mmCIF file with all atom_site columns, C-alpha atoms in Angstrom:
data_model
loop_
_atom_site.group_PDB
_atom_site.id
_atom_site.type_symbol
_atom_site.label_atom_id
_atom_site.label_alt_id
_atom_site.label_comp_id
_atom_site.label_asym_id
_atom_site.label_entity_id
_atom_site.label_seq_id
_atom_site.pdbx_PDB_ins_code
_atom_site.Cartn_x
_atom_site.Cartn_y
_atom_site.Cartn_z
_atom_site.occupancy
_atom_site.B_iso_or_equiv
_atom_site.pdbx_formal_charge
_atom_site.auth_seq_id
_atom_site.auth_comp_id
_atom_site.auth_asym_id
_atom_site.auth_atom_id
_atom_site.pdbx_PDB_model_num
ATOM 1   C CA . ALA A 1 1   ? 0.017   -0.012 0.022   1.00 0.00 ? 1   ALA A CA 1
ATOM 2   C CA . GLN A 1 2   ? 1.040   3.524  -0.569  1.00 0.00 ? 2   GLN A CA 1
ATOM 3   C CA . SER A 1 3   ? 2.028   5.945  2.175   1.00 0.00 ? 3   SER A CA 1
ATOM 4   C CA . VAL A 1 4   ? 2.544   9.630  2.397   1.00 0.00 ? 4   VAL A CA 1
ATOM 5   C CA . SER A 1 5   ? 4.824   11.223 4.909   1.00 0.00 ? 5   SER A CA 1
ATOM 6   C CA . GLN A 1 6   ? 4.859   14.823 6.065   1.00 0.00 ? 6   GLN A CA 1
ATOM 7   C CA . HIS A 1 7   ? 7.794   15.512 8.108   1.00 0.00 ? 7   HIS A CA 1
ATOM 8   C CA . ASN A 1 8   ? 6.758   18.532 9.977   1.00 0.00 ? 8   ASN A CA 1
ATOM 9   C CA . HIS A 1 9   ? 3.669   18.205 12.147  1.00 0.00 ? 9   HIS A CA 1
ATOM 10  C CA . HIS A 1 10  ? 3.761   21.685 13.435  1.00 0.00 ? 10  HIS A CA 1
ATOM 11  C CA . VAL A 1 11  ? 5.445   24.790 12.000  1.00 0.00 ? 11  VAL A CA 1
ATOM 12  C CA . ILE A 1 12  ? 5.545   28.279 13.490  1.00 0.00 ? 12  ILE A CA 1
ATOM 13  C CA . LEU A 1 13  ? 6.679   31.133 11.462  1.00 0.00 ? 13  LEU A CA 1
ATOM 14  C CA . SER A 1 14  ? 6.687   34.855 11.534  1.00 0.00 ? 14  SER A CA 1
ATOM 15  C CA . GLU A 1 15  ? 4.945   36.776 8.799   1.00 0.00 ? 15  GLU A CA 1
ATOM 16  C CA . ALA A 1 16  ? 7.149   37.299 5.771   1.00 0.00 ? 16  ALA A CA 1
ATOM 17  C CA . ALA A 1 17  ? 9.231   34.236 6.439   1.00 0.00 ? 17  ALA A CA 1
ATOM 18  C CA . SER A 1 18  ? 9.576   31.667 3.778   1.00 0.00 ? 18  SER A CA 1
ATOM 19  C CA . LEU A 1 19  ? 7.855   28.330 4.050   1.00 0.00 ? 19  LEU A CA 1
ATOM 20  C CA . GLU A 1 20  ? 8.734   24.819 2.856   1.00 0.00 ? 20  GLU A CA 1
ATOM 21  C CA . LEU A 1 21  ? 6.676   21.891 3.861   1.00 0.00 ? 21  LEU A CA 1
ATOM 22  C CA . GLY A 1 22  ? 7.978   18.407 3.031   1.00 0.00 ? 22  GLY A CA 1
ATOM 23  C CA . CYS A 1 23  ? 6.080   15.608 1.554   1.00 0.00 ? 23  CYS A CA 1
ATOM 24  C CA . ASN A 1 24  ? 7.266   12.164 0.529   1.00 0.00 ? 24  ASN A CA 1
ATOM 25  C CA . TYR A 1 25  ? 5.399   9.246  -0.961  1.00 0.00 ? 25  TYR A CA 1
ATOM 26  C CA . SER A 1 26  ? 6.134   5.642  -1.428  1.00 0.00 ? 26  SER A CA 1
ATOM 27  C CA . TYR A 1 27  ? 5.111   4.490  -4.865  1.00 0.00 ? 27  TYR A CA 1
ATOM 28  C CA . GLY A 1 28  ? 7.293   3.832  -7.939  1.00 0.00 ? 28  GLY A CA 1
ATOM 29  C CA . GLY A 1 29  ? 4.666   4.365  -10.615 1.00 0.00 ? 29  GLY A CA 1
ATOM 30  C CA . THR A 1 30  ? 2.914   7.265  -12.059 1.00 0.00 ? 30  THR A CA 1
ATOM 31  C CA . VAL A 1 31  ? 1.245   9.432  -9.488  1.00 0.00 ? 31  VAL A CA 1
ATOM 32  C CA . ASN A 1 32  ? -0.984  12.418 -9.207  1.00 0.00 ? 32  ASN A CA 1
ATOM 33  C CA . LEU A 1 33  ? -0.020  14.790 -6.381  1.00 0.00 ? 33  LEU A CA 1
ATOM 34  C CA . PHE A 1 34  ? -1.991  17.266 -4.491  1.00 0.00 ? 34  PHE A CA 1
ATOM 35  C CA . TRP A 1 35  ? -1.755  19.759 -1.534  1.00 0.00 ? 35  TRP A CA 1
ATOM 36  C CA . TYR A 1 36  ? -4.927  20.484 0.224   1.00 0.00 ? 36  TYR A CA 1
ATOM 37  C CA . VAL A 1 37  ? -5.389  23.196 2.884   1.00 0.00 ? 37  VAL A CA 1
ATOM 38  C CA . GLN A 1 38  ? -7.810  23.403 5.799   1.00 0.00 ? 38  GLN A CA 1
ATOM 39  C CA . TYR A 1 39  ? -8.189  26.783 7.204   1.00 0.00 ? 39  TYR A CA 1
ATOM 40  C CA . PRO A 1 40  ? -9.661  26.997 10.768  1.00 0.00 ? 40  PRO A CA 1
ATOM 41  C CA . GLY A 1 41  ? -13.302 26.221 10.703  1.00 0.00 ? 41  GLY A CA 1
ATOM 42  C CA . GLN A 1 42  ? -13.411 25.554 7.035   1.00 0.00 ? 42  GLN A CA 1
ATOM 43  C CA . HIS A 1 43  ? -13.445 22.421 4.703   1.00 0.00 ? 43  HIS A CA 1
ATOM 44  C CA . LEU A 1 44  ? -10.531 21.026 2.901   1.00 0.00 ? 44  LEU A CA 1
ATOM 45  C CA . GLN A 1 45  ? -9.676  22.995 -0.227  1.00 0.00 ? 45  GLN A CA 1
ATOM 46  C CA . LEU A 1 46  ? -7.322  22.297 -3.052  1.00 0.00 ? 46  LEU A CA 1
ATOM 47  C CA . LEU A 1 47  ? -4.270  24.398 -3.059  1.00 0.00 ? 47  LEU A CA 1
ATOM 48  C CA . LEU A 1 48  ? -2.517  22.922 -6.085  1.00 0.00 ? 48  LEU A CA 1
ATOM 49  C CA . LYS A 1 49  ? -2.015  19.632 -8.048  1.00 0.00 ? 49  LYS A CA 1
ATOM 50  C CA . TYR A 1 50  ? 0.507   17.867 -10.298 1.00 0.00 ? 50  TYR A CA 1
ATOM 51  C CA . PHE A 1 51  ? -0.537  15.468 -12.933 1.00 0.00 ? 51  PHE A CA 1
ATOM 52  C CA . SER A 1 52  ? 2.215   15.661 -15.482 1.00 0.00 ? 52  SER A CA 1
ATOM 53  C CA . GLY A 1 53  ? 4.475   18.223 -17.405 1.00 0.00 ? 53  GLY A CA 1
ATOM 54  C CA . ASP A 1 54  ? 6.370   21.028 -15.599 1.00 0.00 ? 54  ASP A CA 1
ATOM 55  C CA . PRO A 1 55  ? 7.331   19.578 -12.161 1.00 0.00 ? 55  PRO A CA 1
ATOM 56  C CA . LEU A 1 56  ? 7.063   23.094 -10.695 1.00 0.00 ? 56  LEU A CA 1
ATOM 57  C CA . VAL A 1 57  ? 3.363   23.863 -10.253 1.00 0.00 ? 57  VAL A CA 1
ATOM 58  C CA . LYS A 1 58  ? 1.810   26.998 -8.973  1.00 0.00 ? 58  LYS A CA 1
ATOM 59  C CA . GLY A 1 59  ? -1.339  27.152 -6.948  1.00 0.00 ? 59  GLY A CA 1
ATOM 60  C CA . ILE A 1 60  ? -3.575  29.665 -5.342  1.00 0.00 ? 60  ILE A CA 1
ATOM 61  C CA . LYS A 1 61  ? -2.356  32.337 -2.877  1.00 0.00 ? 61  LYS A CA 1
ATOM 62  C CA . GLY A 1 62  ? 1.182   32.362 -4.099  1.00 0.00 ? 62  GLY A CA 1
ATOM 63  C CA . PHE A 1 63  ? 1.863   28.724 -3.234  1.00 0.00 ? 63  PHE A CA 1
ATOM 64  C CA . GLU A 1 64  ? 3.976   26.482 -5.332  1.00 0.00 ? 64  GLU A CA 1
ATOM 65  C CA . ALA A 1 65  ? 5.289   22.907 -5.190  1.00 0.00 ? 65  ALA A CA 1
ATOM 66  C CA . GLU A 1 66  ? 7.930   20.971 -6.859  1.00 0.00 ? 66  GLU A CA 1
ATOM 67  C CA . PHE A 1 67  ? 7.785   17.331 -7.872  1.00 0.00 ? 67  PHE A CA 1
ATOM 68  C CA . ILE A 1 68  ? 11.057  15.533 -7.732  1.00 0.00 ? 68  ILE A CA 1
ATOM 69  C CA . LYS A 1 69  ? 10.520  12.142 -8.982  1.00 0.00 ? 69  LYS A CA 1
ATOM 70  C CA . SER A 1 70  ? 13.877  10.640 -8.044  1.00 0.00 ? 70  SER A CA 1
ATOM 71  C CA . LYS A 1 71  ? 13.287  11.748 -4.495  1.00 0.00 ? 71  LYS A CA 1
ATOM 72  C CA . PHE A 1 72  ? 9.533   10.722 -4.467  1.00 0.00 ? 72  PHE A CA 1
ATOM 73  C CA . SER A 1 73  ? 8.927   14.208 -3.038  1.00 0.00 ? 73  SER A CA 1
ATOM 74  C CA . PHE A 1 74  ? 6.342   16.939 -3.574  1.00 0.00 ? 74  PHE A CA 1
ATOM 75  C CA . ASN A 1 75  ? 7.357   19.834 -1.267  1.00 0.00 ? 75  ASN A CA 1
ATOM 76  C CA . LEU A 1 76  ? 5.143   22.851 -0.837  1.00 0.00 ? 76  LEU A CA 1
ATOM 77  C CA . ARG A 1 77  ? 6.731   26.327 -0.866  1.00 0.00 ? 77  ARG A CA 1
ATOM 78  C CA . LYS A 1 78  ? 5.765   29.986 -0.367  1.00 0.00 ? 78  LYS A CA 1
ATOM 79  C CA . PRO A 1 79  ? 8.372   32.787 -0.386  1.00 0.00 ? 79  PRO A CA 1
ATOM 80  C CA . SER A 1 80  ? 6.626   34.927 2.152   1.00 0.00 ? 80  SER A CA 1
ATOM 81  C CA . VAL A 1 81  ? 3.882   33.760 4.437   1.00 0.00 ? 81  VAL A CA 1
ATOM 82  C CA . GLN A 1 82  ? 0.918   35.831 5.850   1.00 0.00 ? 82  GLN A CA 1
ATOM 83  C CA . TRP A 1 83  ? -0.975  35.468 8.939   1.00 0.00 ? 83  TRP A CA 1
ATOM 84  C CA . SER A 1 84  ? -3.953  34.240 6.869   1.00 0.00 ? 84  SER A CA 1
ATOM 85  C CA . ASP A 1 85  ? -1.902  31.182 5.827   1.00 0.00 ? 85  ASP A CA 1
ATOM 86  C CA . THR A 1 86  ? -2.447  29.787 9.250   1.00 0.00 ? 86  THR A CA 1
ATOM 87  C CA . ALA A 1 87  ? -3.996  26.474 8.488   1.00 0.00 ? 87  ALA A CA 1
ATOM 88  C CA . GLU A 1 88  ? -3.319  22.718 8.270   1.00 0.00 ? 88  GLU A CA 1
ATOM 89  C CA . TYR A 1 89  ? -1.752  21.572 5.051   1.00 0.00 ? 89  TYR A CA 1
ATOM 90  C CA . PHE A 1 90  ? -2.259  18.040 3.727   1.00 0.00 ? 90  PHE A CA 1
ATOM 91  C CA . CYS A 1 91  ? -0.230  16.283 0.953   1.00 0.00 ? 91  CYS A CA 1
ATOM 92  C CA . ALA A 1 92  ? -2.139  13.721 -0.996  1.00 0.00 ? 92  ALA A CA 1
ATOM 93  C CA . VAL A 1 93  ? -1.253  11.004 -3.613  1.00 0.00 ? 93  VAL A CA 1
ATOM 94  C CA . ASN A 1 94  ? -3.352  9.170  -6.045  1.00 0.00 ? 94  ASN A CA 1
ATOM 95  C CA . SER A 1 95  ? -1.846  6.543  -8.212  1.00 0.00 ? 95  SER A CA 1
ATOM 96  C CA . ASP A 1 96  ? -4.387  4.096  -9.658  1.00 0.00 ? 96  ASP A CA 1
ATOM 97  C CA . ASN A 1 97  ? -6.601  6.415  -11.696 1.00 0.00 ? 97  ASN A CA 1
ATOM 98  C CA . PHE A 1 98  ? -9.429  5.922  -9.252  1.00 0.00 ? 98  PHE A CA 1
ATOM 99  C CA . ASN A 1 99  ? -10.470 8.317  -6.604  1.00 0.00 ? 99  ASN A CA 1
ATOM 100 C CA . LYS A 1 100 ? -8.685  6.549  -3.778  1.00 0.00 ? 100 LYS A CA 1
ATOM 101 C CA . PHE A 1 101 ? -6.339  9.212  -2.260  1.00 0.00 ? 101 PHE A CA 1
ATOM 102 C CA . TYR A 1 102 ? -3.661  8.634  0.339   1.00 0.00 ? 102 TYR A CA 1
ATOM 103 C CA . PHE A 1 103 ? -3.224  11.590 2.656   1.00 0.00 ? 103 PHE A CA 1
ATOM 104 C CA . GLY A 1 104 ? -0.204  12.584 4.794   1.00 0.00 ? 104 GLY A CA 1
ATOM 105 C CA . SER A 1 105 ? -0.875  13.253 8.484   1.00 0.00 ? 105 SER A CA 1
ATOM 106 C CA . GLY A 1 106 ? -0.952  17.040 7.922   1.00 0.00 ? 106 GLY A CA 1
ATOM 107 C CA . THR A 1 107 ? 1.158   19.934 8.974   1.00 0.00 ? 107 THR A CA 1
ATOM 108 C CA . LYS A 1 108 ? -0.181  22.660 11.191  1.00 0.00 ? 108 LYS A CA 1
ATOM 109 C CA . LEU A 1 109 ? 1.201   26.066 10.194  1.00 0.00 ? 109 LEU A CA 1
ATOM 110 C CA . ASN A 1 110 ? 0.936   28.855 12.599  1.00 0.00 ? 110 ASN A CA 1
ATOM 111 C CA . VAL A 1 111 ? 1.964   32.284 11.311  1.00 0.00 ? 111 VAL A CA 1
ATOM 112 C CA . LYS A 1 112 ? 2.579   34.896 13.913  1.00 0.00 ? 112 LYS A CA 1
ATOM 113 C CA . PRO A 1 113 ? 1.657   38.448 12.972  1.00 0.00 ? 113 PRO A CA 1
ATOM 114 C CA . LYS B 2 1   ? -22.319 26.207 -8.032  1.00 0.00 ? 1   LYS B CA 1
ATOM 115 C CA . ALA B 2 2   ? -23.240 24.657 -4.649  1.00 0.00 ? 2   ALA B CA 1
ATOM 116 C CA . GLY B 2 3   ? -20.454 22.640 -3.089  1.00 0.00 ? 3   GLY B CA 1
ATOM 117 C CA . VAL B 2 4   ? -20.551 19.236 -1.465  1.00 0.00 ? 4   VAL B CA 1
ATOM 118 C CA . THR B 2 5   ? -23.182 19.200 1.297   1.00 0.00 ? 5   THR B CA 1
ATOM 119 C CA . GLN B 2 6   ? -23.110 16.791 4.179   1.00 0.00 ? 6   GLN B CA 1
ATOM 120 C CA . THR B 2 7   ? -25.768 16.203 6.824   1.00 0.00 ? 7   THR B CA 1
ATOM 121 C CA . PRO B 2 8   ? -26.005 16.089 9.720   1.00 0.00 ? 8   PRO B CA 1
ATOM 122 C CA . ARG B 2 9   ? -23.081 18.243 10.692  1.00 0.00 ? 9   ARG B CA 1
ATOM 123 C CA . TYR B 2 10  ? -22.888 17.197 14.254  1.00 0.00 ? 10  TYR B CA 1
ATOM 124 C CA . LEU B 2 11  ? -24.246 14.112 16.057  1.00 0.00 ? 11  LEU B CA 1
ATOM 125 C CA . ILE B 2 12  ? -23.823 12.178 19.274  1.00 0.00 ? 12  ILE B CA 1
ATOM 126 C CA . LYS B 2 13  ? -24.509 8.491  19.396  1.00 0.00 ? 13  LYS B CA 1
ATOM 127 C CA . THR B 2 14  ? -24.246 5.866  22.059  1.00 0.00 ? 14  THR B CA 1
ATOM 128 C CA . ARG B 2 15  ? -22.003 2.753  21.692  1.00 0.00 ? 15  ARG B CA 1
ATOM 129 C CA . GLY B 2 16  ? -23.798 -0.071 19.882  1.00 0.00 ? 16  GLY B CA 1
ATOM 130 C CA . GLN B 2 17  ? -26.115 2.292  17.921  1.00 0.00 ? 17  GLN B CA 1
ATOM 131 C CA . GLN B 2 18  ? -25.948 2.829  14.186  1.00 0.00 ? 18  GLN B CA 1
ATOM 132 C CA . VAL B 2 19  ? -25.673 6.003  12.238  1.00 0.00 ? 19  VAL B CA 1
ATOM 133 C CA . THR B 2 20  ? -26.264 7.111  8.731   1.00 0.00 ? 20  THR B CA 1
ATOM 134 C CA . LEU B 2 21  ? -24.581 10.140 7.245   1.00 0.00 ? 21  LEU B CA 1
ATOM 135 C CA . SER B 2 22  ? -25.575 11.786 3.993   1.00 0.00 ? 22  SER B CA 1
ATOM 136 C CA . CYS B 2 23  ? -23.742 13.531 1.214   1.00 0.00 ? 23  CYS B CA 1
ATOM 137 C CA . SER B 2 24  ? -24.923 15.565 -1.807  1.00 0.00 ? 24  SER B CA 1
ATOM 138 C CA . PRO B 2 25  ? -22.133 15.916 -4.331  1.00 0.00 ? 25  PRO B CA 1
ATOM 139 C CA . ILE B 2 26  ? -21.437 18.952 -6.550  1.00 0.00 ? 26  ILE B CA 1
ATOM 140 C CA . SER B 2 27  ? -23.992 19.121 -9.319  1.00 0.00 ? 27  SER B CA 1
ATOM 141 C CA . GLY B 2 28  ? -22.808 16.909 -12.189 1.00 0.00 ? 28  GLY B CA 1
ATOM 142 C CA . HIS B 2 29  ? -20.361 14.938 -10.145 1.00 0.00 ? 29  HIS B CA 1
ATOM 143 C CA . ARG B 2 30  ? -20.846 11.219 -10.297 1.00 0.00 ? 30  ARG B CA 1
ATOM 144 C CA . SER B 2 31  ? -18.066 10.073 -7.985  1.00 0.00 ? 31  SER B CA 1
ATOM 145 C CA . VAL B 2 32  ? -18.453 10.230 -4.240  1.00 0.00 ? 32  VAL B CA 1
ATOM 146 C CA . SER B 2 33  ? -15.762 9.172  -1.824  1.00 0.00 ? 33  SER B CA 1
ATOM 147 C CA . TRP B 2 34  ? -15.758 8.953  1.980   1.00 0.00 ? 34  TRP B CA 1
ATOM 148 C CA . TYR B 2 35  ? -12.972 9.601  4.358   1.00 0.00 ? 35  TYR B CA 1
ATOM 149 C CA . GLN B 2 36  ? -12.482 9.347  8.110   1.00 0.00 ? 36  GLN B CA 1
ATOM 150 C CA . GLN B 2 37  ? -10.453 12.006 9.780   1.00 0.00 ? 37  GLN B CA 1
ATOM 151 C CA . THR B 2 38  ? -9.163  11.595 13.380  1.00 0.00 ? 38  THR B CA 1
ATOM 152 C CA . PRO B 2 39  ? -6.235  13.391 15.099  1.00 0.00 ? 39  PRO B CA 1
ATOM 153 C CA . GLY B 2 40  ? -4.263  10.101 15.462  1.00 0.00 ? 40  GLY B CA 1
ATOM 154 C CA . GLN B 2 41  ? -4.818  8.477  12.006  1.00 0.00 ? 41  GLN B CA 1
ATOM 155 C CA . GLY B 2 42  ? -5.324  11.527 9.881   1.00 0.00 ? 42  GLY B CA 1
ATOM 156 C CA . LEU B 2 43  ? -7.540  11.077 6.707   1.00 0.00 ? 43  LEU B CA 1
ATOM 157 C CA . GLN B 2 44  ? -8.283  7.532  5.844   1.00 0.00 ? 44  GLN B CA 1
ATOM 158 C CA . PHE B 2 45  ? -10.107 6.420  2.775   1.00 0.00 ? 45  PHE B CA 1
ATOM 159 C CA . LEU B 2 46  ? -13.416 4.543  3.495   1.00 0.00 ? 46  LEU B CA 1
ATOM 160 C CA . PHE B 2 47  ? -14.862 3.848  -0.004  1.00 0.00 ? 47  PHE B CA 1
ATOM 161 C CA . GLU B 2 48  ? -15.733 5.405  -3.346  1.00 0.00 ? 48  GLU B CA 1
ATOM 162 C CA . TYR B 2 49  ? -18.765 5.197  -5.418  1.00 0.00 ? 49  TYR B CA 1
ATOM 163 C CA . PHE B 2 50  ? -19.236 5.944  -9.079  1.00 0.00 ? 50  PHE B CA 1
ATOM 164 C CA . SER B 2 51  ? -22.510 5.612  -10.928 1.00 0.00 ? 51  SER B CA 1
ATOM 165 C CA . GLU B 2 52  ? -24.026 3.689  -7.938  1.00 0.00 ? 52  GLU B CA 1
ATOM 166 C CA . THR B 2 53  ? -21.131 1.173  -7.890  1.00 0.00 ? 53  THR B CA 1
ATOM 167 C CA . GLN B 2 54  ? -18.584 0.796  -5.181  1.00 0.00 ? 54  GLN B CA 1
ATOM 168 C CA . ARG B 2 55  ? -15.190 1.173  -6.999  1.00 0.00 ? 55  ARG B CA 1
ATOM 169 C CA . ASN B 2 56  ? -12.868 1.141  -4.179  1.00 0.00 ? 56  ASN B CA 1
ATOM 170 C CA . LYS B 2 57  ? -12.854 0.241  -0.509  1.00 0.00 ? 57  LYS B CA 1
ATOM 171 C CA . GLY B 2 58  ? -10.434 1.106  2.256   1.00 0.00 ? 58  GLY B CA 1
ATOM 172 C CA . ASN B 2 59  ? -9.320  -1.065 5.187   1.00 0.00 ? 59  ASN B CA 1
ATOM 173 C CA . PHE B 2 60  ? -12.241 -0.640 7.404   1.00 0.00 ? 60  PHE B CA 1
ATOM 174 C CA . PRO B 2 61  ? -14.469 -3.352 9.038   1.00 0.00 ? 61  PRO B CA 1
ATOM 175 C CA . GLY B 2 62  ? -17.729 -4.419 7.580   1.00 0.00 ? 62  GLY B CA 1
ATOM 176 C CA . ARG B 2 63  ? -19.600 -2.260 10.030  1.00 0.00 ? 63  ARG B CA 1
ATOM 177 C CA . PHE B 2 64  ? -18.815 0.696  7.693   1.00 0.00 ? 64  PHE B CA 1
ATOM 178 C CA . SER B 2 65  ? -20.898 0.578  4.537   1.00 0.00 ? 65  SER B CA 1
ATOM 179 C CA . GLY B 2 66  ? -22.222 2.908  1.957   1.00 0.00 ? 66  GLY B CA 1
ATOM 180 C CA . ARG B 2 67  ? -24.354 3.364  -1.080  1.00 0.00 ? 67  ARG B CA 1
ATOM 181 C CA . GLN B 2 68  ? -24.997 5.804  -3.896  1.00 0.00 ? 68  GLN B CA 1
ATOM 182 C CA . PHE B 2 69  ? -28.342 6.655  -5.437  1.00 0.00 ? 69  PHE B CA 1
ATOM 183 C CA . SER B 2 70  ? -29.118 7.311  -9.052  1.00 0.00 ? 70  SER B CA 1
ATOM 184 C CA . ASN B 2 71  ? -28.917 11.110 -8.460  1.00 0.00 ? 71  ASN B CA 1
ATOM 185 C CA . SER B 2 72  ? -25.344 10.620 -7.208  1.00 0.00 ? 72  SER B CA 1
ATOM 186 C CA . ARG B 2 73  ? -26.189 11.439 -3.563  1.00 0.00 ? 73  ARG B CA 1
ATOM 187 C CA . SER B 2 74  ? -24.618 8.975  -1.198  1.00 0.00 ? 74  SER B CA 1
ATOM 188 C CA . GLU B 2 75  ? -25.007 7.721  2.306   1.00 0.00 ? 75  GLU B CA 1
ATOM 189 C CA . MET B 2 76  ? -22.653 5.942  4.627   1.00 0.00 ? 76  MET B CA 1
ATOM 190 C CA . ASN B 2 77  ? -23.695 3.797  7.496   1.00 0.00 ? 77  ASN B CA 1
ATOM 191 C CA . VAL B 2 78  ? -21.861 2.651  10.531  1.00 0.00 ? 78  VAL B CA 1
ATOM 192 C CA . SER B 2 79  ? -23.397 -0.126 12.641  1.00 0.00 ? 79  SER B CA 1
ATOM 193 C CA . THR B 2 80  ? -22.564 -1.210 16.125  1.00 0.00 ? 80  THR B CA 1
ATOM 194 C CA . LEU B 2 81  ? -20.845 2.051  16.943  1.00 0.00 ? 81  LEU B CA 1
ATOM 195 C CA . GLU B 2 82  ? -17.656 1.842  19.006  1.00 0.00 ? 82  GLU B CA 1
ATOM 196 C CA . LEU B 2 83  ? -15.935 4.671  20.929  1.00 0.00 ? 83  LEU B CA 1
ATOM 197 C CA . GLY B 2 84  ? -13.098 4.657  18.361  1.00 0.00 ? 84  GLY B CA 1
ATOM 198 C CA . ASP B 2 85  ? -15.562 5.602  15.597  1.00 0.00 ? 85  ASP B CA 1
ATOM 199 C CA . SER B 2 86  ? -15.696 9.073  16.907  1.00 0.00 ? 86  SER B CA 1
ATOM 200 C CA . ALA B 2 87  ? -14.321 11.135 14.037  1.00 0.00 ? 87  ALA B CA 1
ATOM 201 C CA . LEU B 2 88  ? -14.963 13.637 11.372  1.00 0.00 ? 88  LEU B CA 1
ATOM 202 C CA . TYR B 2 89  ? -16.480 11.869 8.367   1.00 0.00 ? 89  TYR B CA 1
ATOM 203 C CA . LEU B 2 90  ? -15.683 13.686 5.134   1.00 0.00 ? 90  LEU B CA 1
ATOM 204 C CA . CYS B 2 91  ? -17.415 13.269 1.907   1.00 0.00 ? 91  CYS B CA 1
ATOM 205 C CA . ALA B 2 92  ? -15.759 14.352 -1.471  1.00 0.00 ? 92  ALA B CA 1
ATOM 206 C CA . SER B 2 93  ? -17.031 14.420 -4.981  1.00 0.00 ? 93  SER B CA 1
ATOM 207 C CA . SER B 2 94  ? -15.432 14.339 -8.369  1.00 0.00 ? 94  SER B CA 1
ATOM 208 C CA . SER B 2 95  ? -16.678 14.622 -11.879 1.00 0.00 ? 95  SER B CA 1
ATOM 209 C CA . ASP B 2 96  ? -15.180 11.243 -12.790 1.00 0.00 ? 96  ASP B CA 1
ATOM 210 C CA . ASN B 2 97  ? -13.226 8.461  -11.216 1.00 0.00 ? 97  ASN B CA 1
ATOM 211 C CA . SER B 2 98  ? -9.923  8.943  -13.026 1.00 0.00 ? 98  SER B CA 1
ATOM 212 C CA . GLY B 2 99  ? -7.920  10.208 -10.054 1.00 0.00 ? 99  GLY B CA 1
ATOM 213 C CA . ASN B 2 100 ? -8.825  13.819 -10.746 1.00 0.00 ? 100 ASN B CA 1
ATOM 214 C CA . THR B 2 101 ? -9.321  16.408 -8.179  1.00 0.00 ? 101 THR B CA 1
ATOM 215 C CA . ILE B 2 102 ? -11.775 15.600 -5.377  1.00 0.00 ? 102 ILE B CA 1
ATOM 216 C CA . TYR B 2 103 ? -13.798 18.369 -3.640  1.00 0.00 ? 103 TYR B CA 1
ATOM 217 C CA . PHE B 2 104 ? -14.602 18.037 0.033   1.00 0.00 ? 104 PHE B CA 1
ATOM 218 C CA . GLY B 2 105 ? -17.629 18.935 2.126   1.00 0.00 ? 105 GLY B CA 1
ATOM 219 C CA . GLU B 2 106 ? -17.426 20.271 5.562   1.00 0.00 ? 106 GLU B CA 1
ATOM 220 C CA . GLY B 2 107 ? -17.852 16.897 7.167   1.00 0.00 ? 107 GLY B CA 1
ATOM 221 C CA . SER B 2 108 ? -20.138 15.269 9.735   1.00 0.00 ? 108 SER B CA 1
ATOM 222 C CA . TRP B 2 109 ? -18.710 15.279 13.290  1.00 0.00 ? 109 TRP B CA 1
ATOM 223 C CA . LEU B 2 110 ? -19.558 12.032 14.993  1.00 0.00 ? 110 LEU B CA 1
ATOM 224 C CA . THR B 2 111 ? -19.199 11.513 18.739  1.00 0.00 ? 111 THR B CA 1
ATOM 225 C CA . VAL B 2 112 ? -19.741 8.099  20.213  1.00 0.00 ? 112 VAL B CA 1
ATOM 226 C CA . VAL B 2 113 ? -20.253 7.985  23.997  1.00 0.00 ? 113 VAL B CA 1
#
C-alpha cells in the first residue's frame, strides 16, 4: 500500500518568512500529487495539483510545489507567508486512476503576526 | 455552483447504535468518496462510489458501509458503533473516477459516547 509522509507536524513562522513543507510518498509508478489546505473552521480546499508536465506547479495564494521524481517528493513552498496562511496543510497522492487518495498526516502552520 | 453538502453536521450516538450520514455531491459529479479524519490516524479512505457502484474500498471493518443513489447522492452507515468511531467523516465528490481532483464537504462530526 502507498504511504505519504509529512515530516513537519507543526510549524511556527513569523509573517514574511519563507515556507517549505516536506512531503514524500512511497510508490514507484505514475502518481497524481495534491496539496490541500484546511483553514480554521473551514473544509479542505485544493491548493495545487500535479498530474504531468512541468514539475514546478503554482497554486492559489502564491503557493507552489515541486515534484522531484527521483526523491519521491512533492514539497510545498511559499516565499513569504502571511498570517492568513495559518492552517493545516495536507499532501495527498493518487496513483491508480481511481479516486482513492492517500493523505499525509498534515502539517499545522501557525503564522505569527 | 453549490459545493458538497453533508448532513448532519454534528451528532452524538451511544455505543452499539448505528448511524447514517448523507452527502450530496457537486451538481454533475458522479463520484463520491468518503474519508474518516481523526487526530491520530489523519485522513483515511473509506470507500468510493461511481454511478451507484462501489469502485474502491479502504481497510475498514464491515460495520462501515455505503451506497450511492441514481442522483449521485450518497449515504454511509456505521453499525454497532464503537468509541473509536468518533471522528470527522468527510465526503468528497469528483466529476469522474480517474484520479482527478476531489472536492470536500465540511464533514459530519460524530461523537460516540
